């Protein structure tokens, strides 16, 4: 099992650093910038051995070139068609990554069409698809694609640590509490997240069990979420994807 550490970058990005103790290999997921990665690994006396990319947005890829200049031609795994620096294109399935063992790749379109998630128990790196208390905006995909992508993530074990690419939790929870003001797990979680942020600590990783209890986008069939949606649209559809789309639209205009 790898040791996993979030490296804060830009205004609210996390670059996830994985260190495998048995092989002493290191990889990072979605390097938005290089200096934070180089400084963190150098301080720990570590070398970077591979890069994983979840999707093509600049704030997930902009550090790749500088890292390759610094560490040499290390492999860059990710969506091959949309990210020029990817040397090892991946698609859905299980792939062996040298020094890291098998990693399961999930194709999770919605935020973008090329979006991938990486799962190695007990961690999932889900980029901008699932956030704590929220989900990514639909820049390229349809609500149906996003809903099914979130369903793929929800099918992972409940104890999975959810490693999202942004510290959006508190602002997501403000919306979540508007949708579900009576959700006690959500109220308690907000108090804990506020403490974390006051201490300048991450609220991540979350867990799937936690997200299933507090994230409205994973709770489109719960009584309270349905009742809030019904107040906005008295003719609310029975279709779960249409309900999800309405919730996403509500958040977009929140
Ligand atoms: Zn993105």
PDB file of C-alpha atoms and ligand atoms in Angstrom:
ATOM      1  CA  UNK A   1       0.000   0.000   0.000  1.00  0.00           C
ATOM      2  CA  UNK A   2       1.413   3.421  -0.916  1.00  0.00           C
ATOM      3  CA  UNK A   3       1.873   6.359   1.435  1.00  0.00           C
ATOM      4  CA  UNK A   4      -0.279   9.158   0.062  1.00  0.00           C
ATOM      5  CA  UNK A   5       0.238  12.897   0.715  1.00  0.00           C
ATOM      6  CA  UNK A   6      -1.538  15.930  -0.755  1.00  0.00           C
ATOM      7  CA  UNK A   7       0.775  18.702  -1.973  1.00  0.00           C
ATOM      8  CA  UNK A   8      -1.105  22.030  -2.074  1.00  0.00           C
ATOM      9  CA  UNK A   9      -0.588  24.090  -5.243  1.00  0.00           C
ATOM     10  CA  UNK A  10      -2.135  27.109  -6.981  1.00  0.00           C
ATOM     11  CA  UNK A  11      -5.075  28.534  -5.031  1.00  0.00           C
ATOM     12  CA  UNK A  12      -6.898  25.295  -4.195  1.00  0.00           C
ATOM     13  CA  UNK A  13      -5.360  22.360  -6.127  1.00  0.00           C
ATOM     14  CA  UNK A  14      -3.912  19.233  -4.566  1.00  0.00           C
ATOM     15  CA  UNK A  15      -1.174  17.258  -6.311  1.00  0.00           C
ATOM     16  CA  UNK A  16      -1.309  13.765  -4.771  1.00  0.00           C
ATOM     17  CA  UNK A  17       2.091  12.215  -4.042  1.00  0.00           C
ATOM     18  CA  UNK A  18       2.290   8.414  -3.778  1.00  0.00           C
ATOM     19  CA  UNK A  19       5.351   6.786  -2.236  1.00  0.00           C
ATOM     20  CA  UNK A  20       5.636   3.003  -2.350  1.00  0.00           C
ATOM     21  CA  UNK A  21       7.689   1.926   0.685  1.00  0.00           C
ATOM     22  CA  UNK A  22       8.581  -1.497  -0.735  1.00  0.00           C
ATOM     23  CA  UNK A  23      10.068  -0.153  -4.000  1.00  0.00           C
ATOM     24  CA  UNK A  24      10.918   3.412  -2.810  1.00  0.00           C
ATOM     25  CA  UNK A  25       9.244   4.693  -6.003  1.00  0.00           C
ATOM     26  CA  UNK A  26       7.282   7.939  -6.187  1.00  0.00           C
ATOM     27  CA  UNK A  27       4.599   9.241  -8.474  1.00  0.00           C
ATOM     28  CA  UNK A  28       2.420  12.328  -8.520  1.00  0.00           C
ATOM     29  CA  UNK A  29      -1.115  12.761  -9.823  1.00  0.00           C
ATOM     30  CA  UNK A  30      -2.072  15.922 -11.761  1.00  0.00           C
ATOM     31  CA  UNK A  31       0.970  18.190 -11.250  1.00  0.00           C
ATOM     32  CA  UNK A  32      -0.524  21.642 -11.782  1.00  0.00           C
ATOM     33  CA  UNK A  33       2.893  23.142 -11.084  1.00  0.00           C
ATOM     34  CA  UNK A  34       6.379  21.687 -10.646  1.00  0.00           C
ATOM     35  CA  UNK A  35       8.168  23.708  -7.897  1.00  0.00           C
ATOM     36  CA  UNK A  36       5.962  22.404  -5.051  1.00  0.00           C
ATOM     37  CA  UNK A  37       6.561  18.801  -6.173  1.00  0.00           C
ATOM     38  CA  UNK A  38      10.325  19.242  -6.545  1.00  0.00           C
ATOM     39  CA  UNK A  39      10.611  20.988  -3.160  1.00  0.00           C
ATOM     40  CA  UNK A  40       8.533  18.359  -1.326  1.00  0.00           C
ATOM     41  CA  UNK A  41      10.304  15.348  -2.849  1.00  0.00           C
ATOM     42  CA  UNK A  42      13.767  16.881  -2.475  1.00  0.00           C
ATOM     43  CA  UNK A  43      13.124  17.611   1.200  1.00  0.00           C
ATOM     44  CA  UNK A  44      12.121  13.944   1.639  1.00  0.00           C
ATOM     45  CA  UNK A  45      15.214  12.761  -0.270  1.00  0.00           C
ATOM     46  CA  UNK A  46      13.049  11.213  -2.987  1.00  0.00           C
ATOM     47  CA  UNK A  47      13.143  11.047  -6.800  1.00  0.00           C
ATOM     48  CA  UNK A  48      10.072  11.261  -9.026  1.00  0.00           C
ATOM     49  CA  UNK A  49       9.510   8.091 -11.077  1.00  0.00           C
ATOM     50  CA  UNK A  50       6.163   8.594 -12.843  1.00  0.00           C
ATOM     51  CA  UNK A  51       3.298  11.037 -13.412  1.00  0.00           C
ATOM     52  CA  UNK A  52      -0.431  10.223 -13.645  1.00  0.00           C
ATOM     53  CA  UNK A  53      -2.881  12.604 -15.321  1.00  0.00           C
ATOM     54  CA  UNK A  54      -6.671  12.452 -14.858  1.00  0.00           C
ATOM     55  CA  UNK A  55      -7.759  14.911 -17.592  1.00  0.00           C
ATOM     56  CA  UNK A  56      -6.531  17.617 -19.927  1.00  0.00           C
ATOM     57  CA  UNK A  57      -7.308  20.816 -17.960  1.00  0.00           C
ATOM     58  CA  UNK A  58      -4.311  23.118 -17.560  1.00  0.00           C
ATOM     59  CA  UNK A  59      -4.457  23.104 -13.760  1.00  0.00           C
ATOM     60  CA  UNK A  60      -3.762  19.339 -13.836  1.00  0.00           C
ATOM     61  CA  UNK A  61      -1.029  19.280 -16.482  1.00  0.00           C
ATOM     62  CA  UNK A  62       0.947  22.552 -16.436  1.00  0.00           C
ATOM     63  CA  UNK A  63       3.790  21.174 -14.296  1.00  0.00           C
ATOM     64  CA  UNK A  64       4.559  18.157 -16.505  1.00  0.00           C
ATOM     65  CA  UNK A  65       7.208  19.760 -18.789  1.00  0.00           C
ATOM     66  CA  UNK A  66       9.200  21.251 -15.928  1.00  0.00           C
ATOM     67  CA  UNK A  67       9.110  17.921 -14.028  1.00  0.00           C
ATOM     68  CA  UNK A  68      10.412  16.088 -17.126  1.00  0.00           C
ATOM     69  CA  UNK A  69      13.204  18.659 -17.442  1.00  0.00           C
ATOM     70  CA  UNK A  70      14.109  18.180 -13.785  1.00  0.00           C
ATOM     71  CA  UNK A  71      13.765  14.379 -13.454  1.00  0.00           C
ATOM     72  CA  UNK A  72      14.453  13.256 -17.055  1.00  0.00           C
ATOM     73  CA  UNK A  73      12.118  11.308 -19.339  1.00  0.00           C
ATOM     74  CA  UNK A  74      10.007   9.545 -16.689  1.00  0.00           C
ATOM     75  CA  UNK A  75       6.744   7.936 -17.899  1.00  0.00           C
ATOM     76  CA  UNK A  76       3.603  10.088 -18.013  1.00  0.00           C
ATOM     77  CA  UNK A  77       0.383   8.031 -17.841  1.00  0.00           C
ATOM     78  CA  UNK A  78      -3.026   9.413 -18.772  1.00  0.00           C
ATOM     79  CA  UNK A  79      -5.469  10.122 -21.586  1.00  0.00           C
ATOM     80  CA  UNK A  80      -3.245   9.952 -24.693  1.00  0.00           C
ATOM     81  CA  UNK A  81      -5.408  11.773 -27.218  1.00  0.00           C
ATOM     82  CA  UNK A  82      -5.879  14.982 -25.234  1.00  0.00           C
ATOM     83  CA  UNK A  83      -2.619  15.492 -23.288  1.00  0.00           C
ATOM     84  CA  UNK A  84       0.432  15.901 -25.530  1.00  0.00           C
ATOM     85  CA  UNK A  85       2.969  15.017 -22.804  1.00  0.00           C
ATOM     86  CA  UNK A  86       1.412  11.589 -22.087  1.00  0.00           C
ATOM     87  CA  UNK A  87       3.954   8.924 -23.063  1.00  0.00           C
ATOM     88  CA  UNK A  88       1.874   5.940 -21.856  1.00  0.00           C
ATOM     89  CA  UNK A  89      -1.788   6.336 -22.890  1.00  0.00           C
ATOM     90  CA  UNK A  90      -4.246   4.491 -20.668  1.00  0.00           C
ATOM     91  CA  UNK A  91      -7.811   3.304 -21.110  1.00  0.00           C
ATOM     92  CA  UNK A  92     -10.220   1.588 -18.723  1.00  0.00           C
ATOM     93  CA  UNK A  93      -8.865  -1.635 -17.205  1.00  0.00           C
ATOM     94  CA  UNK A  94      -6.084  -2.795 -14.928  1.00  0.00           C
ATOM     95  CA  UNK A  95      -2.561  -1.716 -15.822  1.00  0.00           C
ATOM     96  CA  UNK A  96       0.790  -2.646 -14.271  1.00  0.00           C
ATOM     97  CA  UNK A  97       2.871   0.443 -13.524  1.00  0.00           C
ATOM     98  CA  UNK A  98       6.549  -0.297 -12.869  1.00  0.00           C
ATOM     99  CA  UNK A  99       7.332   0.107  -9.176  1.00  0.00           C
ATOM    100  CA  UNK A 100       3.687   0.616  -8.214  1.00  0.00           C
ATOM    101  CA  UNK A 101       1.977  -2.691  -9.030  1.00  0.00           C
ATOM    102  CA  UNK A 102      -1.452  -2.879 -10.619  1.00  0.00           C
ATOM    103  CA  UNK A 103      -3.600   0.251 -10.863  1.00  0.00           C
ATOM    104  CA  UNK A 104      -7.224   0.068 -12.013  1.00  0.00           C
ATOM    105  CA  UNK A 105      -8.175   2.789 -14.479  1.00  0.00           C
ATOM    106  CA  UNK A 106     -11.810   3.889 -14.681  1.00  0.00           C
ATOM    107  CA  UNK A 107     -13.096   5.941 -17.645  1.00  0.00           C
ATOM    108  CA  UNK A 108     -15.320   8.569 -16.005  1.00  0.00           C
ATOM    109  CA  UNK A 109     -16.484  11.149 -18.598  1.00  0.00           C
ATOM    110  CA  UNK A 110     -18.663  14.095 -17.609  1.00  0.00           C
ATOM    111  CA  UNK A 111     -16.463  16.944 -16.351  1.00  0.00           C
ATOM    112  CA  UNK A 112     -14.404  16.301 -19.513  1.00  0.00           C
ATOM    113  CA  UNK A 113     -14.754  13.489 -22.029  1.00  0.00           C
ATOM    114  CA  UNK A 114     -11.197  12.212 -21.469  1.00  0.00           C
ATOM    115  CA  UNK A 115     -11.462  11.999 -17.652  1.00  0.00           C
ATOM    116  CA  UNK A 116      -9.853   8.963 -15.977  1.00  0.00           C
ATOM    117  CA  UNK A 117      -9.772   7.865 -12.326  1.00  0.00           C
ATOM    118  CA  UNK A 118      -7.055   5.712 -10.780  1.00  0.00           C
ATOM    119  CA  UNK A 119      -7.830   3.163  -8.088  1.00  0.00           C
ATOM    120  CA  UNK A 120      -5.319   1.301  -5.982  1.00  0.00           C
ATOM    121  CA  UNK A 121      -6.879   0.048  -2.742  1.00  0.00           C
ATOM    122  CA  UNK A 122      -7.598   1.851  -0.529  1.00  0.00           C
ATOM    123  CA  UNK A 123      -7.229   5.049  -2.603  1.00  0.00           C
ATOM    124  CA  UNK A 124      -9.031   6.509  -5.605  1.00  0.00           C
ATOM    125  CA  UNK A 125      -7.689   9.551  -7.453  1.00  0.00           C
ATOM    126  CA  UNK A 126     -10.736  11.062  -9.080  1.00  0.00           C
ATOM    127  CA  UNK A 127      -9.503  14.452 -10.347  1.00  0.00           C
ATOM    128  CA  UNK A 128     -12.391  16.858 -10.904  1.00  0.00           C
ATOM    129  CA  UNK A 129     -15.207  14.279 -11.058  1.00  0.00           C
ATOM    130  CA  UNK A 130     -16.032  13.672  -7.392  1.00  0.00           C
ATOM    131  CA  UNK A 131     -15.306  16.336  -4.768  1.00  0.00           C
ATOM    132  CA  UNK A 132     -16.035  16.134  -1.084  1.00  0.00           C
ATOM    133  CA  UNK A 133     -19.636  17.357  -0.826  1.00  0.00           C
ATOM    134  CA  UNK A 134     -19.894  17.973  -4.565  1.00  0.00           C
ATOM    135  CA  UNK A 135     -18.982  16.947  -8.093  1.00  0.00           C
ATOM    136  CA  UNK A 136     -17.278  18.549 -11.090  1.00  0.00           C
ATOM    137  CA  UNK A 137     -19.006  20.873 -13.520  1.00  0.00           C
ATOM    138  CA  UNK A 138     -20.125  19.377 -16.820  1.00  0.00           C
ATOM    139  CA  UNK A 139     -17.784  21.130 -19.246  1.00  0.00           C
ATOM    140  CA  UNK A 140     -17.851  18.473 -21.970  1.00  0.00           C
ATOM    141  CA  UNK A 141     -20.060  15.538 -20.996  1.00  0.00           C
ATOM    142  CA  UNK A 142     -23.775  14.997 -20.415  1.00  0.00           C
ATOM    143  CA  UNK A 143     -25.560  14.585 -17.067  1.00  0.00           C
ATOM    144  CA  UNK A 144     -26.068  10.898 -17.935  1.00  0.00           C
ATOM    145  CA  UNK A 145     -22.325  10.400 -18.472  1.00  0.00           C
ATOM    146  CA  UNK A 146     -21.499  12.147 -15.187  1.00  0.00           C
ATOM    147  CA  UNK A 147     -24.148  10.233 -13.269  1.00  0.00           C
ATOM    148  CA  UNK A 148     -22.797   6.907 -14.521  1.00  0.00           C
ATOM    149  CA  UNK A 149     -19.216   7.988 -13.812  1.00  0.00           C
ATOM    150  CA  UNK A 150     -20.146   8.820 -10.213  1.00  0.00           C
ATOM    151  CA  UNK A 151     -21.933   5.455 -10.010  1.00  0.00           C
ATOM    152  CA  UNK A 152     -18.682   3.719 -11.031  1.00  0.00           C
ATOM    153  CA  UNK A 153     -16.851   5.495  -8.212  1.00  0.00           C
ATOM    154  CA  UNK A 154     -19.639   4.639  -5.746  1.00  0.00           C
ATOM    155  CA  UNK A 155     -19.226   0.960  -6.616  1.00  0.00           C
ATOM    156  CA  UNK A 156     -15.728   0.962  -5.064  1.00  0.00           C
ATOM    157  CA  UNK A 157     -15.507  -0.237  -1.432  1.00  0.00           C
ATOM    158  CA  UNK A 158     -16.994   2.151   1.167  1.00  0.00           C
ATOM    159  CA  UNK A 159     -13.668   2.466   2.988  1.00  0.00           C
ATOM    160  CA  UNK A 160     -11.952   3.842  -0.156  1.00  0.00           C
ATOM    161  CA  UNK A 161     -10.134   7.132   0.441  1.00  0.00           C
ATOM    162  CA  UNK A 162     -11.349   9.741  -2.028  1.00  0.00           C
ATOM    163  CA  UNK A 163      -8.432  11.875  -3.248  1.00  0.00           C
ATOM    164  CA  UNK A 164      -9.954  14.856  -5.083  1.00  0.00           C
ATOM    165  CA  UNK A 165      -7.949  17.449  -6.992  1.00  0.00           C
ATOM    166  CA  UNK A 166      -9.368  20.552  -5.290  1.00  0.00           C
ATOM    167  CA  UNK A 167     -10.031  21.873  -1.789  1.00  0.00           C
ATOM    168  CA  UNK A 168     -13.636  22.858  -2.564  1.00  0.00           C
ATOM    169  CA  UNK A 169     -15.179  21.146   0.456  1.00  0.00           C
ATOM    170  CA  UNK A 170     -16.437  24.085   2.534  1.00  0.00           C
ATOM    171  CA  UNK A 171     -18.079  25.856  -0.384  1.00  0.00           C
ATOM    172  CA  UNK A 172     -19.621  22.546  -1.509  1.00  0.00           C
ATOM    173  CA  UNK A 173     -21.006  21.984   1.989  1.00  0.00           C
ATOM    174  CA  UNK A 174     -22.760  25.365   1.967  1.00  0.00           C
ATOM    175  CA  UNK A 175     -24.720  24.144  -1.062  1.00  0.00           C
ATOM    176  CA  UNK A 176     -25.182  20.625   0.372  1.00  0.00           C
ATOM    177  CA  UNK A 177     -26.712  22.098   3.551  1.00  0.00           C
ATOM    178  CA  UNK A 178     -29.092  24.186   1.448  1.00  0.00           C
ATOM    179  CA  UNK A 179     -30.271  20.962  -0.191  1.00  0.00           C
ATOM    180  CA  UNK A 180     -30.313  18.924   3.045  1.00  0.00           C
ATOM    181  CA  UNK A 181     -30.489  21.317   6.028  1.00  0.00           C
ATOM    182  CA  UNK A 182     -31.526  18.508   8.415  1.00  0.00           C
ATOM    183  CA  UNK A 183     -28.682  16.108   7.580  1.00  0.00           C
ATOM    184  CA  UNK A 184     -26.827  15.681  10.910  1.00  0.00           C
ATOM    185  CA  UNK A 185     -23.835  13.901   9.369  1.00  0.00           C
ATOM    186  CA  UNK A 186     -23.469  16.884   7.053  1.00  0.00           C
ATOM    187  CA  UNK A 187     -23.714  19.411   9.908  1.00  0.00           C
ATOM    188  CA  UNK A 188     -21.055  17.548  11.912  1.00  0.00           C
ATOM    189  CA  UNK A 189     -18.821  17.207   8.874  1.00  0.00           C
ATOM    190  CA  UNK A 190     -19.052  20.949   8.159  1.00  0.00           C
ATOM    191  CA  UNK A 191     -17.917  21.719  11.729  1.00  0.00           C
ATOM    192  CA  UNK A 192     -14.945  19.344  11.361  1.00  0.00           C
ATOM    193  CA  UNK A 193     -13.980  20.792   7.947  1.00  0.00           C
ATOM    194  CA  UNK A 194     -14.129  24.340   9.331  1.00  0.00           C
ATOM    195  CA  UNK A 195     -11.677  23.320  12.074  1.00  0.00           C
ATOM    196  CA  UNK A 196      -9.352  21.704   9.531  1.00  0.00           C
ATOM    197  CA  UNK A 197      -9.304  24.799   7.327  1.00  0.00           C
ATOM    198  CA  UNK A 198      -8.802  27.141  10.294  1.00  0.00           C
ATOM    199  CA  UNK A 199      -5.652  25.130  11.009  1.00  0.00           C
ATOM    200  CA  UNK A 200      -4.741  25.291   7.297  1.00  0.00           C
ATOM    201  CA  UNK A 201      -5.066  21.512   7.035  1.00  0.00           C
ATOM    202  CA  UNK A 202      -6.712  19.685   4.105  1.00  0.00           C
ATOM    203  CA  UNK A 203     -10.229  18.286   4.446  1.00  0.00           C
ATOM    204  CA  UNK A 204      -9.096  15.475   2.130  1.00  0.00           C
ATOM    205  CA  UNK A 205      -8.917  12.613   1.558  1.00  0.00           C
ATOM    206  CA  UNK A 206     -12.550  11.878   2.281  1.00  0.00           C
ATOM    207  CA  UNK A 207     -14.004   8.352   2.163  1.00  0.00           C
ATOM    208  CA  UNK A 208     -16.752   6.935  -0.020  1.00  0.00           C
ATOM    209  CA  UNK A 209     -18.786   6.046   3.067  1.00  0.00           C
ATOM    210  CA  UNK A 210     -18.604   9.697   4.167  1.00  0.00           C
ATOM    211  CA  UNK A 211     -19.538  10.995   0.710  1.00  0.00           C
ATOM    212  CA  UNK A 212     -22.517   8.637   0.502  1.00  0.00           C
ATOM    213  CA  UNK A 213     -23.756  10.180   3.780  1.00  0.00           C
ATOM    214  CA  UNK A 214     -23.184  13.860   2.977  1.00  0.00           C
ATOM    215  CA  UNK A 215     -22.767  14.478  -0.785  1.00  0.00           C
ATOM    216  CA  UNK A 216     -26.103  15.444  -2.412  1.00  0.00           C
ATOM    217  CA  UNK A 217     -24.847  14.379  -5.854  1.00  0.00           C
ATOM    218  CA  UNK A 218     -24.534  10.796  -4.557  1.00  0.00           C
ATOM    219  CA  UNK A 219     -27.916  11.045  -2.800  1.00  0.00           C
ATOM    220  CA  UNK A 220     -30.317  11.892  -5.651  1.00  0.00           C
ATOM    221  CA  UNK A 221     -32.610   9.091  -4.478  1.00  0.00           C
ATOM    222  CA  UNK A 222     -32.671  10.123  -0.786  1.00  0.00           C
ATOM    223  CA  UNK A 223     -35.975  11.442   0.619  1.00  0.00           C
ATOM    224  CA  UNK A 224     -34.561  14.835   1.663  1.00  0.00           C
ATOM    225  CA  UNK A 225     -32.769  15.545  -1.625  1.00  0.00           C
ATOM    226  CA  UNK A 226     -35.866  14.519  -3.619  1.00  0.00           C
ATOM    227  CA  UNK A 227     -38.084  16.736  -1.464  1.00  0.00           C
ATOM    228  CA  UNK A 228     -35.765  19.772  -1.980  1.00  0.00           C
ATOM    229  CA  UNK A 229     -35.731  19.143  -5.732  1.00  0.00           C
ATOM    230  CA  UNK A 230     -39.515  18.868  -5.722  1.00  0.00           C
ATOM    231  CA  UNK A 231     -39.777  22.314  -4.156  1.00  0.00           C
ATOM    232  CA  UNK A 232     -37.827  23.715  -7.108  1.00  0.00           C
ATOM    233  CA  UNK A 233     -39.707  21.651  -9.684  1.00  0.00           C
ATOM    234  CA  UNK A 234     -43.136  20.408  -8.585  1.00  0.00           C
ATOM    235  CA  UNK A 235     -43.287  18.179 -11.698  1.00  0.00           C
ATOM    236  CA  UNK A 236     -39.986  16.511 -10.788  1.00  0.00           C
ATOM    237  CA  UNK A 237     -39.186  13.567 -13.036  1.00  0.00           C
ATOM    238  CA  UNK A 238     -38.948  10.022 -11.646  1.00  0.00           C
ATOM    239  CA  UNK A 239     -35.812   9.602 -13.747  1.00  0.00           C
ATOM    240  CA  UNK A 240     -32.703   9.613 -11.566  1.00  0.00           C
ATOM    241  CA  UNK A 241     -30.484  11.161 -14.271  1.00  0.00           C
ATOM    242  CA  UNK A 242     -32.943  14.050 -14.753  1.00  0.00           C
ATOM    243  CA  UNK A 243     -32.949  14.582 -10.994  1.00  0.00           C
ATOM    244  CA  UNK A 244     -29.154  14.602 -10.984  1.00  0.00           C
ATOM    245  CA  UNK A 245     -29.168  17.108 -13.899  1.00  0.00           C
ATOM    246  CA  UNK A 246     -31.536  19.411 -11.988  1.00  0.00           C
ATOM    247  CA  UNK A 247     -29.298  19.271  -8.899  1.00  0.00           C
ATOM    248  CA  UNK A 248     -26.184  20.051 -10.975  1.00  0.00           C
ATOM    249  CA  UNK A 249     -28.036  22.970 -12.623  1.00  0.00           C
ATOM    250  CA  UNK A 250     -29.063  24.277  -9.176  1.00  0.00           C
ATOM    251  CA  UNK A 251     -25.431  24.182  -8.016  1.00  0.00           C
ATOM    252  CA  UNK A 252     -24.241  25.904 -11.234  1.00  0.00           C
ATOM    253  CA  UNK A 253     -26.508  28.856 -10.398  1.00  0.00           C
ATOM    254  CA  UNK A 254     -25.995  28.794  -6.628  1.00  0.00           C
TER     255      UNK A 254
HETATM  256 ZN1  LIG B   1     -10.920  20.037 -14.615  1.00  0.00          ZN
END
